[in-house]
Short mmCIF file of C-alpha atoms and ligand atoms in Angstrom, two decimals:
data_model
loop_
_atom_site.label_atom_id
_atom_site.label_comp_id
_atom_site.label_asym_id
_atom_site.label_seq_id
_atom_site.Cartn_x
_atom_site.Cartn_y
_atom_site.Cartn_z
CA MET U 1 16.40 106.04 -6.97
CA LYS U 2 16.43 102.65 -8.78
CA LYS U 3 14.23 99.95 -7.25
CA VAL U 4 15.67 96.49 -6.82
CA LEU U 5 13.54 93.53 -5.87
CA ILE U 6 15.37 90.64 -4.27
CA LEU U 7 13.68 87.26 -3.83
CA GLY U 8 15.11 85.10 -1.05
CA GLY U 9 16.55 85.86 2.38
CA GLY U 10 19.50 83.43 2.44
CA PHE U 11 23.21 83.97 1.90
CA ALA U 12 22.77 85.30 -1.66
CA GLY U 13 19.68 87.51 -1.12
CA VAL U 14 20.82 89.15 2.10
CA GLU U 15 24.34 89.81 0.78
CA ALA U 16 22.87 91.48 -2.33
CA ALA U 17 20.52 93.58 -0.18
CA ILE U 18 23.37 94.72 2.11
CA PHE U 19 25.72 95.67 -0.76
CA LEU U 20 23.08 97.39 -2.89
CA LYS U 21 21.81 99.34 0.11
CA LYS U 22 25.32 100.71 0.59
CA GLU U 23 24.94 102.16 -2.93
CA ASN U 24 21.63 103.77 -1.96
CA TYR U 25 19.28 101.72 -4.03
CA ASP U 26 15.68 101.23 -2.92
CA ILE U 27 15.71 97.56 -1.93
CA THR U 28 12.81 95.22 -1.19
CA LEU U 29 13.67 91.73 -0.02
CA VAL U 30 11.04 88.97 0.01
CA SER U 31 11.58 85.88 2.17
CA ASN U 32 9.21 83.12 3.27
CA ARG U 33 11.13 82.85 6.56
CA ASP U 34 11.38 85.75 8.93
CA TYR U 35 14.86 84.63 9.97
CA PHE U 36 18.24 84.09 8.36
CA TYR U 37 19.60 80.57 8.94
CA ILE U 38 23.33 79.99 9.13
CA TYR U 39 23.33 76.52 7.54
CA PRO U 40 27.07 75.77 7.92
CA THR U 41 26.92 75.93 11.78
CA SER U 42 23.55 74.13 12.02
CA ILE U 43 25.50 70.80 12.31
CA TRP U 44 25.82 71.46 16.04
CA ILE U 45 22.04 71.62 16.69
CA PRO U 46 21.55 67.79 16.66
CA THR U 47 24.42 67.27 19.11
CA ARG U 48 23.08 70.04 21.40
CA GLU U 49 26.33 72.00 21.04
CA SER U 50 24.28 74.93 19.67
CA LYS U 51 20.73 76.01 20.20
CA PHE U 52 18.50 76.56 17.14
CA GLU U 53 17.99 80.24 18.01
CA ASN U 54 21.78 80.81 18.08
CA ILE U 55 22.05 79.62 14.47
CA CYS U 56 19.48 82.19 13.28
CA PHE U 57 18.94 85.88 13.41
CA ASP U 58 15.79 87.87 12.83
CA LEU U 59 15.69 89.34 9.32
CA LYS U 60 13.93 92.38 10.81
CA ASP U 61 17.11 93.13 12.79
CA SER U 62 19.16 92.97 9.58
CA GLN U 63 16.53 95.13 7.85
CA LYS U 64 16.87 97.74 10.61
CA ALA U 65 20.65 97.69 10.49
CA HIS U 66 20.92 98.08 6.72
CA GLY U 67 17.67 99.88 5.85
CA PHE U 68 16.10 97.65 3.20
CA ASN U 69 12.41 96.89 2.97
CA LEU U 70 11.34 93.40 4.02
CA ILE U 71 8.30 91.40 2.98
CA VAL U 72 7.80 88.08 4.71
CA ASP U 73 5.74 86.11 2.22
CA GLU U 74 6.08 83.22 -0.19
CA VAL U 75 7.00 83.87 -3.84
CA GLN U 76 4.45 81.95 -5.81
CA SER U 77 5.43 82.82 -9.36
CA ILE U 78 7.76 84.91 -11.49
CA SER U 79 6.79 86.10 -14.95
CA ALA U 80 9.63 87.65 -16.91
CA ALA U 81 7.33 88.42 -19.83
CA ASP U 82 4.89 90.39 -17.67
CA ALA U 83 7.71 91.70 -15.42
CA LYS U 84 5.89 90.70 -12.28
CA VAL U 85 6.28 88.56 -9.19
CA THR U 86 3.20 87.14 -7.44
CA LEU U 87 3.28 86.32 -3.75
CA SER U 88 1.13 83.75 -1.89
CA SER U 89 -0.82 86.54 -0.19
CA GLY U 90 -2.00 87.59 -3.66
CA LYS U 91 0.24 90.67 -3.64
CA ILE U 92 1.76 91.50 -7.03
CA LEU U 93 5.16 93.13 -7.21
CA ASN U 94 5.78 94.81 -10.54
CA GLU U 95 7.37 98.15 -9.78
CA TYR U 96 11.04 97.35 -9.92
CA ASP U 97 13.94 98.20 -12.20
CA GLU U 98 16.09 95.19 -11.41
CA LEU U 99 15.10 91.69 -10.23
CA ILE U 100 17.48 89.42 -8.29
CA ILE U 101 16.37 85.84 -7.78
CA ALA U 102 17.98 84.10 -4.83
CA LEU U 103 15.48 81.48 -3.65
CA GLY U 104 17.95 78.60 -3.18
CA SER U 105 17.23 75.11 -4.50
CA SER U 106 14.59 72.46 -4.09
CA LYS U 107 15.53 68.87 -3.31
CA MET U 108 15.35 65.63 -5.31
CA LYS U 109 12.41 63.51 -4.20
CA HIS U 110 13.32 59.90 -3.53
CA LYS U 111 10.79 57.20 -2.79
CA GLY U 112 10.17 57.01 0.97
CA ILE U 113 12.12 60.21 1.67
CA ASP U 114 9.79 60.89 4.63
CA ASN U 115 11.56 58.03 6.42
CA THR U 116 14.69 60.22 6.53
CA LEU U 117 15.69 63.55 7.94
CA SER U 118 18.10 66.04 6.37
CA ILE U 119 20.44 68.60 7.88
CA CYS U 120 20.24 70.52 4.57
CA GLY U 121 16.51 70.94 4.23
CA ASP U 122 13.90 72.76 6.25
CA PRO U 123 15.88 74.26 9.19
CA LYS U 124 13.40 72.73 11.67
CA GLN U 125 14.55 69.23 10.63
CA SER U 126 17.72 69.85 12.64
CA LEU U 127 15.56 69.73 15.79
CA LEU U 128 13.96 66.41 14.69
CA ILE U 129 17.45 65.01 14.09
CA ARG U 130 18.42 66.17 17.58
CA ASP U 131 15.39 64.36 19.07
CA LYS U 132 16.18 61.17 17.16
CA VAL U 133 19.81 61.27 18.33
CA ASP U 134 18.62 61.85 21.92
CA GLU U 135 16.34 58.85 21.58
CA LEU U 136 19.20 56.61 20.43
CA ILE U 137 21.48 57.92 23.17
CA GLU U 138 18.76 57.10 25.72
CA LYS U 139 18.49 53.58 24.21
CA LYS U 140 22.32 53.32 24.30
CA SER U 141 22.54 51.39 21.02
CA GLY U 142 21.47 51.48 17.40
CA LYS U 143 22.29 51.57 13.73
CA ILE U 144 22.71 55.04 12.19
CA CYS U 145 23.10 55.64 8.49
CA PHE U 146 24.22 58.90 6.91
CA GLY U 147 24.29 59.63 3.24
CA PHE U 148 23.83 61.98 0.31
CA GLY U 149 22.68 61.73 -3.29
CA GLY U 150 23.51 63.30 -6.63
CA ASN U 151 21.48 64.89 -9.40
CA PRO U 152 22.34 63.31 -12.77
CA ASN U 153 21.09 66.49 -14.55
CA ASP U 154 23.40 68.81 -12.61
CA MET U 155 26.47 67.42 -10.85
CA SER U 156 27.08 70.73 -9.01
CA ALA U 157 23.87 70.32 -6.99
CA VAL U 158 25.44 67.86 -4.55
CA ARG U 159 25.98 68.51 -0.86
CA GLY U 160 28.00 65.89 1.02
CA GLY U 161 30.18 67.87 3.43
CA PRO U 162 27.52 68.52 6.09
CA GLY U 163 26.72 64.78 6.04
CA PHE U 164 30.32 63.94 6.84
CA GLU U 165 30.45 66.68 9.51
CA LEU U 166 27.26 65.64 11.30
CA LEU U 167 28.30 61.99 11.35
CA PHE U 168 31.73 62.82 12.81
CA ASN U 169 30.06 65.08 15.40
CA ILE U 170 27.60 62.39 16.46
CA GLN U 171 30.40 59.81 16.58
CA ASN U 172 32.28 62.20 18.87
CA VAL U 173 29.29 62.57 21.25
CA LEU U 174 28.67 58.81 21.39
CA LYS U 175 32.38 58.28 22.15
CA LYS U 176 32.36 60.89 24.91
CA LYS U 177 29.33 59.20 26.47
CA GLY U 178 31.20 55.84 26.35
CA ILE U 179 28.48 54.13 24.30
CA ILE U 180 30.09 54.19 20.85
CA ASP U 181 30.81 50.44 20.84
CA ASN U 182 27.08 49.70 20.93
CA PHE U 183 26.45 51.65 17.70
CA GLU U 184 26.92 50.76 14.07
CA LEU U 185 27.59 53.87 12.00
CA THR U 186 27.45 53.71 8.17
CA PHE U 187 28.02 56.30 5.48
CA PHE U 188 26.27 55.54 2.20
CA ALA U 189 26.12 57.22 -1.24
CA PRO U 190 25.12 56.09 -4.72
CA MET U 191 28.37 57.31 -6.27
CA ALA U 192 31.46 55.09 -6.13
CA GLU U 193 33.71 57.74 -4.67
CA PRO U 194 31.67 60.25 -2.63
CA GLY U 195 33.74 63.26 -1.59
CA LYS U 196 36.08 62.90 -4.55
CA ARG U 197 35.18 66.43 -5.73
CA MET U 198 37.06 67.76 -2.70
CA GLY U 199 40.22 66.44 -4.35
CA PRO U 200 42.22 63.17 -4.32
CA GLN U 201 44.06 63.92 -1.04
CA ALA U 202 40.83 64.79 0.80
CA PHE U 203 39.17 61.67 -0.56
CA LYS U 204 42.00 59.46 0.73
CA MET U 205 41.91 61.19 4.10
CA MET U 206 38.14 60.73 4.42
CA ASP U 207 38.68 56.98 3.87
CA LYS U 208 41.31 57.01 6.62
CA PHE U 209 38.94 58.86 9.03
CA PHE U 210 36.14 56.37 8.33
CA LYS U 211 38.42 53.42 9.07
CA MET U 212 39.90 55.11 12.15
CA LEU U 213 36.45 55.85 13.57
CA ASN U 214 35.08 52.44 12.63
CA ILE U 215 32.47 53.90 10.28
CA LYS U 216 31.27 51.47 7.61
CA GLN U 217 31.21 52.63 3.99
CA HIS U 218 28.48 51.63 1.55
CA PHE U 219 29.18 53.26 -1.82
CA GLY U 220 28.36 52.83 -5.49
CA LYS U 221 24.79 51.45 -5.35
CA LYS U 222 21.83 53.50 -6.51
CA ILE U 223 19.12 54.04 -3.87
CA LYS U 224 15.76 52.46 -4.67
CA SER U 225 13.78 53.57 -1.60
CA PHE U 226 13.92 54.56 2.00
CA GLU U 227 11.88 52.36 4.36
CA LYS U 228 11.08 52.94 8.04
CA ASN U 229 14.07 50.87 9.23
CA SER U 230 16.19 50.36 6.14
CA ILE U 231 17.53 51.70 2.88
CA VAL U 232 16.83 49.58 -0.21
CA PHE U 233 19.29 49.67 -3.11
CA GLU U 234 18.95 49.00 -6.84
CA ASP U 235 19.91 45.32 -6.42
CA ASN U 236 17.23 44.98 -3.64
CA SER U 237 19.95 44.64 -0.98
CA GLU U 238 19.05 46.42 2.27
CA LEU U 239 20.95 48.42 4.83
CA GLU U 240 19.28 48.26 8.27
CA SER U 241 18.91 51.64 9.92
CA ASP U 242 17.28 52.85 13.15
CA PHE U 243 17.80 56.39 11.92
CA THR U 244 18.68 57.65 8.42
CA MET U 245 20.01 61.15 7.80
CA PHE U 246 20.02 61.68 4.07
CA ILE U 247 20.84 64.78 2.08
CA PRO U 248 19.05 64.65 -1.29
CA ALA U 249 20.79 66.46 -4.15
CA GLY U 250 19.54 69.91 -5.04
CA ASP U 251 17.03 70.34 -7.80
CA GLY U 252 15.62 73.39 -9.58
CA HIS U 253 13.31 75.51 -7.41
CA GLU U 254 9.59 74.96 -8.07
CA VAL U 255 9.16 78.71 -8.68
CA SER U 256 11.78 78.74 -11.44
CA LYS U 257 10.46 75.51 -12.93
CA SER U 258 7.04 77.09 -13.35
CA SER U 259 8.43 80.38 -14.66
CA ASP U 260 9.33 81.54 -18.19
CA LEU U 261 13.05 81.79 -17.26
CA PRO U 262 15.67 79.78 -19.18
CA LEU U 263 16.53 76.59 -17.25
CA ASN U 264 19.04 73.76 -17.50
CA ALA U 265 17.91 70.09 -17.49
CA ALA U 266 17.71 70.07 -13.65
CA GLY U 267 15.65 73.28 -13.50
CA PHE U 268 18.39 75.67 -12.39
CA ILE U 269 18.25 79.15 -13.93
CA LYS U 270 20.74 79.66 -16.74
CA ILE U 271 22.99 82.69 -16.25
CA ASN U 272 26.10 84.16 -17.79
CA ASP U 273 29.33 84.83 -15.88
CA PHE U 274 27.83 88.10 -14.51
CA SER U 275 24.79 86.22 -13.10
CA GLU U 276 22.56 87.86 -15.71
CA VAL U 277 19.61 85.77 -16.88
CA GLU U 278 19.93 85.92 -20.64
CA ILE U 279 16.43 86.13 -21.90
CA GLN U 280 15.22 87.63 -25.16
CA SER U 281 15.09 91.37 -24.80
CA THR U 282 11.71 91.50 -26.62
CA ILE U 283 10.01 90.11 -23.54
CA ARG U 284 12.36 91.60 -20.90
CA ARG U 285 11.59 94.97 -19.45
CA HIS U 286 14.31 95.07 -16.78
CA SER U 287 17.48 93.18 -15.89
CA ILE U 288 17.04 89.85 -14.17
CA TYR U 289 19.82 88.18 -12.21
CA ALA U 290 19.91 84.74 -10.55
CA ILE U 291 22.43 84.12 -7.76
CA GLY U 292 23.35 81.38 -5.32
CA ASP U 293 21.93 77.85 -5.29
CA ILE U 294 19.03 78.63 -7.66
CA ALA U 295 21.44 79.41 -10.52
CA GLU U 296 23.18 76.96 -12.84
CA ILE U 297 26.86 77.09 -12.02
CA LYS U 298 29.19 76.09 -14.82
CA GLY U 299 32.86 75.44 -14.64
CA TYR U 300 34.69 72.32 -13.55
CA ASP U 301 33.49 68.77 -12.92
CA TRP U 302 34.23 69.21 -9.19
CA VAL U 303 32.29 72.43 -8.77
CA ALA U 304 29.64 72.53 -6.02
CA LYS U 305 27.02 75.09 -5.02
CA GLN U 306 28.26 76.76 -1.87
CA GLY U 307 27.38 79.71 0.34
CA HIS U 308 30.57 81.68 -0.28
CA ILE U 309 29.99 81.40 -4.06
CA ALA U 310 26.42 82.64 -3.50
CA GLU U 311 27.87 85.67 -1.67
CA VAL U 312 30.48 86.37 -4.39
CA MET U 313 27.67 86.31 -6.97
CA ALA U 314 25.64 88.73 -4.83
CA ARG U 315 28.51 91.18 -4.41
CA ASN U 316 29.29 90.95 -8.14
CA VAL U 317 25.70 91.70 -9.07
CA ALA U 318 25.62 94.69 -6.74
CA PHE U 319 28.81 95.97 -8.35
CA ASN U 320 27.58 95.27 -11.87
CA ILE U 321 24.25 97.08 -11.32
CA VAL U 322 26.18 100.19 -10.21
CA GLN U 323 28.62 99.90 -13.12
CA LYS U 324 25.80 99.53 -15.65
CA GLN U 325 23.97 102.54 -14.24
CA LYS U 326 27.17 104.55 -14.60
CA GLY U 327 27.42 103.34 -18.18
CA LEU U 328 30.69 101.47 -17.46
CA SER U 329 31.40 98.19 -19.21
CA GLU U 330 33.76 96.54 -16.72
CA LEU U 331 31.71 93.87 -14.96
CA ARG U 332 32.64 91.19 -12.42
CA GLY U 333 32.04 87.49 -13.03
CA TYR U 334 31.76 84.56 -10.64
CA HIS U 335 33.72 82.05 -12.69
CA GLU U 336 37.19 83.14 -11.64
CA HIS U 337 36.13 82.71 -7.98
CA LEU U 338 35.02 79.10 -8.31
CA ASN U 339 36.46 76.93 -5.59
CA ILE U 340 35.46 74.49 -2.87
CA LEU U 341 36.11 75.87 0.57
CA CYS U 342 34.94 74.44 3.83
CA VAL U 343 36.00 73.87 7.36
CA MET U 344 34.87 70.28 7.96
CA ASP U 345 34.16 69.95 11.65
CA ASN U 346 34.24 66.74 13.72
CA GLY U 347 33.15 68.10 17.11
CA SER U 348 36.63 68.46 18.62
CA GLY U 349 38.66 69.69 15.63
CA ALA U 350 38.23 70.22 11.90
CA SER U 351 39.90 69.91 8.54
CA PHE U 352 40.29 72.81 6.16
CA VAL U 353 39.26 71.69 2.68
CA PHE U 354 40.17 73.73 -0.39
CA ARG U 355 40.07 73.13 -4.09
CA ASN U 356 40.36 75.43 -7.09
CA LYS U 357 41.55 74.94 -10.65
CA LYS U 358 45.19 74.89 -9.58
CA ARG U 359 45.32 72.90 -6.35
CA ALA U 360 43.35 70.76 -3.93
CA PHE U 361 44.26 69.99 -0.34
CA MET U 362 42.89 69.06 3.06
CA LEU U 363 44.61 70.40 6.12
CA PRO U 364 43.83 68.80 9.53
CA MET U 365 43.30 71.40 12.22
CA PRO U 366 42.86 69.61 15.57
CA ILE U 367 41.05 71.69 18.23
CA VAL U 368 41.68 75.09 16.58
CA GLY U 369 39.59 74.19 13.51
CA HIS U 370 36.52 73.64 15.65
CA TRP U 371 36.90 77.03 17.31
CA LEU U 372 37.65 78.72 13.96
CA LYS U 373 34.36 77.47 12.56
CA LYS U 374 32.51 78.60 15.73
CA GLY U 375 34.20 82.02 15.40
CA TRP U 376 33.05 82.25 11.74
CA GLY U 377 29.43 81.56 12.84
CA VAL U 378 29.57 84.48 15.28
CA TYR U 379 31.21 86.67 12.62
CA CYS U 380 28.58 85.70 10.06
CA LYS U 381 25.72 86.65 12.36
CA TYR U 382 27.04 89.90 13.81
CA SER U 383 28.50 91.24 10.61
CA LYS U 384 25.20 90.73 8.80
CA LEU U 385 23.49 92.51 11.67
CA GLY U 386 25.89 95.42 11.15
CA LYS U 387 27.32 95.06 14.69
CA ILE U 388 30.89 94.27 13.63
CA PRO U 389 32.78 95.39 10.50
CA ARG U 390 33.04 93.14 7.49
CA ILE U 391 36.38 91.53 6.68
CA PRO U 392 36.94 92.20 2.94
CA GLY U 393 35.98 89.17 0.84
CA MET U 394 34.32 87.34 3.75
C1 LIG W 401 24.32 72.05 6.71
C2 LIG W 401 24.94 72.89 5.62
C3 LIG W 401 26.29 73.22 5.71
C4 LIG W 401 26.88 74.03 4.72
N1 LIG W 401 28.17 74.37 4.83
C5 LIG W 401 28.74 75.19 3.92
C6 LIG W 401 30.11 75.62 4.08
O1 LIG W 401 30.83 75.21 4.98
N2 LIG W 401 30.61 76.50 3.16
C7 LIG W 401 29.82 76.97 2.13
O2 LIG W 401 30.29 77.82 1.35
N3 LIG W 401 28.54 76.55 1.96
C8 LIG W 401 28.00 75.66 2.82
N4 LIG W 401 26.72 75.26 2.67
C9 LIG W 401 25.99 75.65 1.46
C10 LIG W 401 25.29 77.01 1.66
O3 LIG W 401 24.58 77.04 2.84
C11 LIG W 401 24.40 77.28 0.47
O4 LIG W 401 25.17 77.24 -0.70
C12 LIG W 401 23.78 78.64 0.64
O5 LIG W 401 22.83 78.57 1.70
C13 LIG W 401 23.08 79.08 -0.64
O6 LIG W 401 22.57 80.35 -0.45
P1 LIG W 401 21.23 80.83 -1.21
O7 LIG W 401 20.94 82.18 -0.67
O8 LIG W 401 21.42 80.65 -2.66
O9 LIG W 401 20.09 79.79 -0.76
P2 LIG W 401 19.47 79.58 0.65
O10 LIG W 401 20.46 79.77 1.74
O11 LIG W 401 18.79 78.28 0.57
O12 LIG W 401 18.40 80.75 0.78
C14 LIG W 401 17.21 80.77 0.04
C15 LIG W 401 16.26 81.71 0.77
O13 LIG W 401 15.08 81.86 0.02
C16 LIG W 401 13.93 81.61 0.80
N5 LIG W 401 12.91 81.03 -0.06
C17 LIG W 401 12.90 79.82 -0.68
N6 LIG W 401 11.77 79.68 -1.40
C18 LIG W 401 11.08 80.81 -1.24
C19 LIG W 401 9.84 81.27 -1.75
N7 LIG W 401 9.09 80.57 -2.59
N8 LIG W 401 9.42 82.51 -1.38
C20 LIG W 401 10.12 83.31 -0.57
N9 LIG W 401 11.29 82.93 -0.04
C21 LIG W 401 11.77 81.70 -0.38
C22 LIG W 401 14.43 80.67 1.90
O14 LIG W 401 13.63 80.75 3.05
C23 LIG W 401 15.82 81.18 2.13
O15 LIG W 401 15.81 82.24 3.05
C24 LIG W 401 26.12 74.44 3.63
C25 LIG W 401 24.79 74.08 3.51
C26 LIG W 401 24.20 73.33 4.50
C27 LIG W 401 22.75 72.97 4.36
#
């Protein structure tokens, strides 16, 4: 039985483990967290609509349901030349036929970033955001700034949607509590038109939402630093803030940056359409794949790293490994599946955002959108735990 080593227990890694296990491969998955974190529904932790534990599930339960081996440890280094992976515990993994790298991305490091919290970083930060929001609700007034940044070396490593969602959710809570008029809410971003990659219609609608909800917009100025109670921009102008939630752009993972794998300028692993890492066969002793946020995604100027793309890449790689073992040449690529797809929640409803190479639209879904997203969260958890069947393609 072929041995496949998968590094990372997020959307990409777990999906690859599940689909390869179905094909009876001997799978070992390494994750530094012992739980799977459903990032898209974590936006409800700060508003107390969801508990942290409901947004996670134990990887051991998924392991039991699907039958893969699990190692909870930190990947310290990958050497393609020596065909080995070293873990923080000192353990060396070198007995595998295929390697799948799915460690996600690191984040850009801005000056004073410790004065901010992010909904897209360490999952535990969602609890700190919750405490900060509680504190401001207790105080009944304040200035809250939400924003996200870009990576000039890889435009696809941007994540703005969760910033919009969390801001709308917090606005909704403050409104329900009748204290919204005492708050100043601002959305800031260094780019002139944040959210434009969702498409022109979505961009216009976001502007409408901001105006309707009395949320100030501060766009087009590069960020110099984050201070305790303000954000300083390139022209030394300041934005006062009692609490700053900032999503730094993704950056290449430290493990890939220190490896001998081919990287783009931002440190993301270069792959072909089939997620294969193309490295000289003289030093390669097995196939290496990179999937999800850790990989360089090429395509259109609007493309963004997303969870459903990570899962498509994982399923493709599982399919391609089987095909190659059978000696078949028909492989599946990720490129044709590139799109932006998200249900952007606001606490009481949501908007369905979609963009591919042919069309881009945003469809408001009052009330039902919120429950659709909640339903997806439940589906995500229980289908990965093998308790409910998978819907094809989801
Ligand atoms: C708040 C939020 C909302 C989002 N909403 C959407 C959405 O609506 N739709 C959508 O498609 N996408 C969404 N995304 C994006 C989506 O979550 C990511 O694209 C997806 O998580 C990428 O999956 P991944 O497996 O590549 O990386 P990750 O999910 O980051 O998983 C990486 C895994 O590797 C582990 N790991 C990292 N380093 C090491 C190491 N050194 N050793 C061992 N293990 C390690 C981590 O613990 C983690 O388990 C959202 C993201 C966030 C943060």
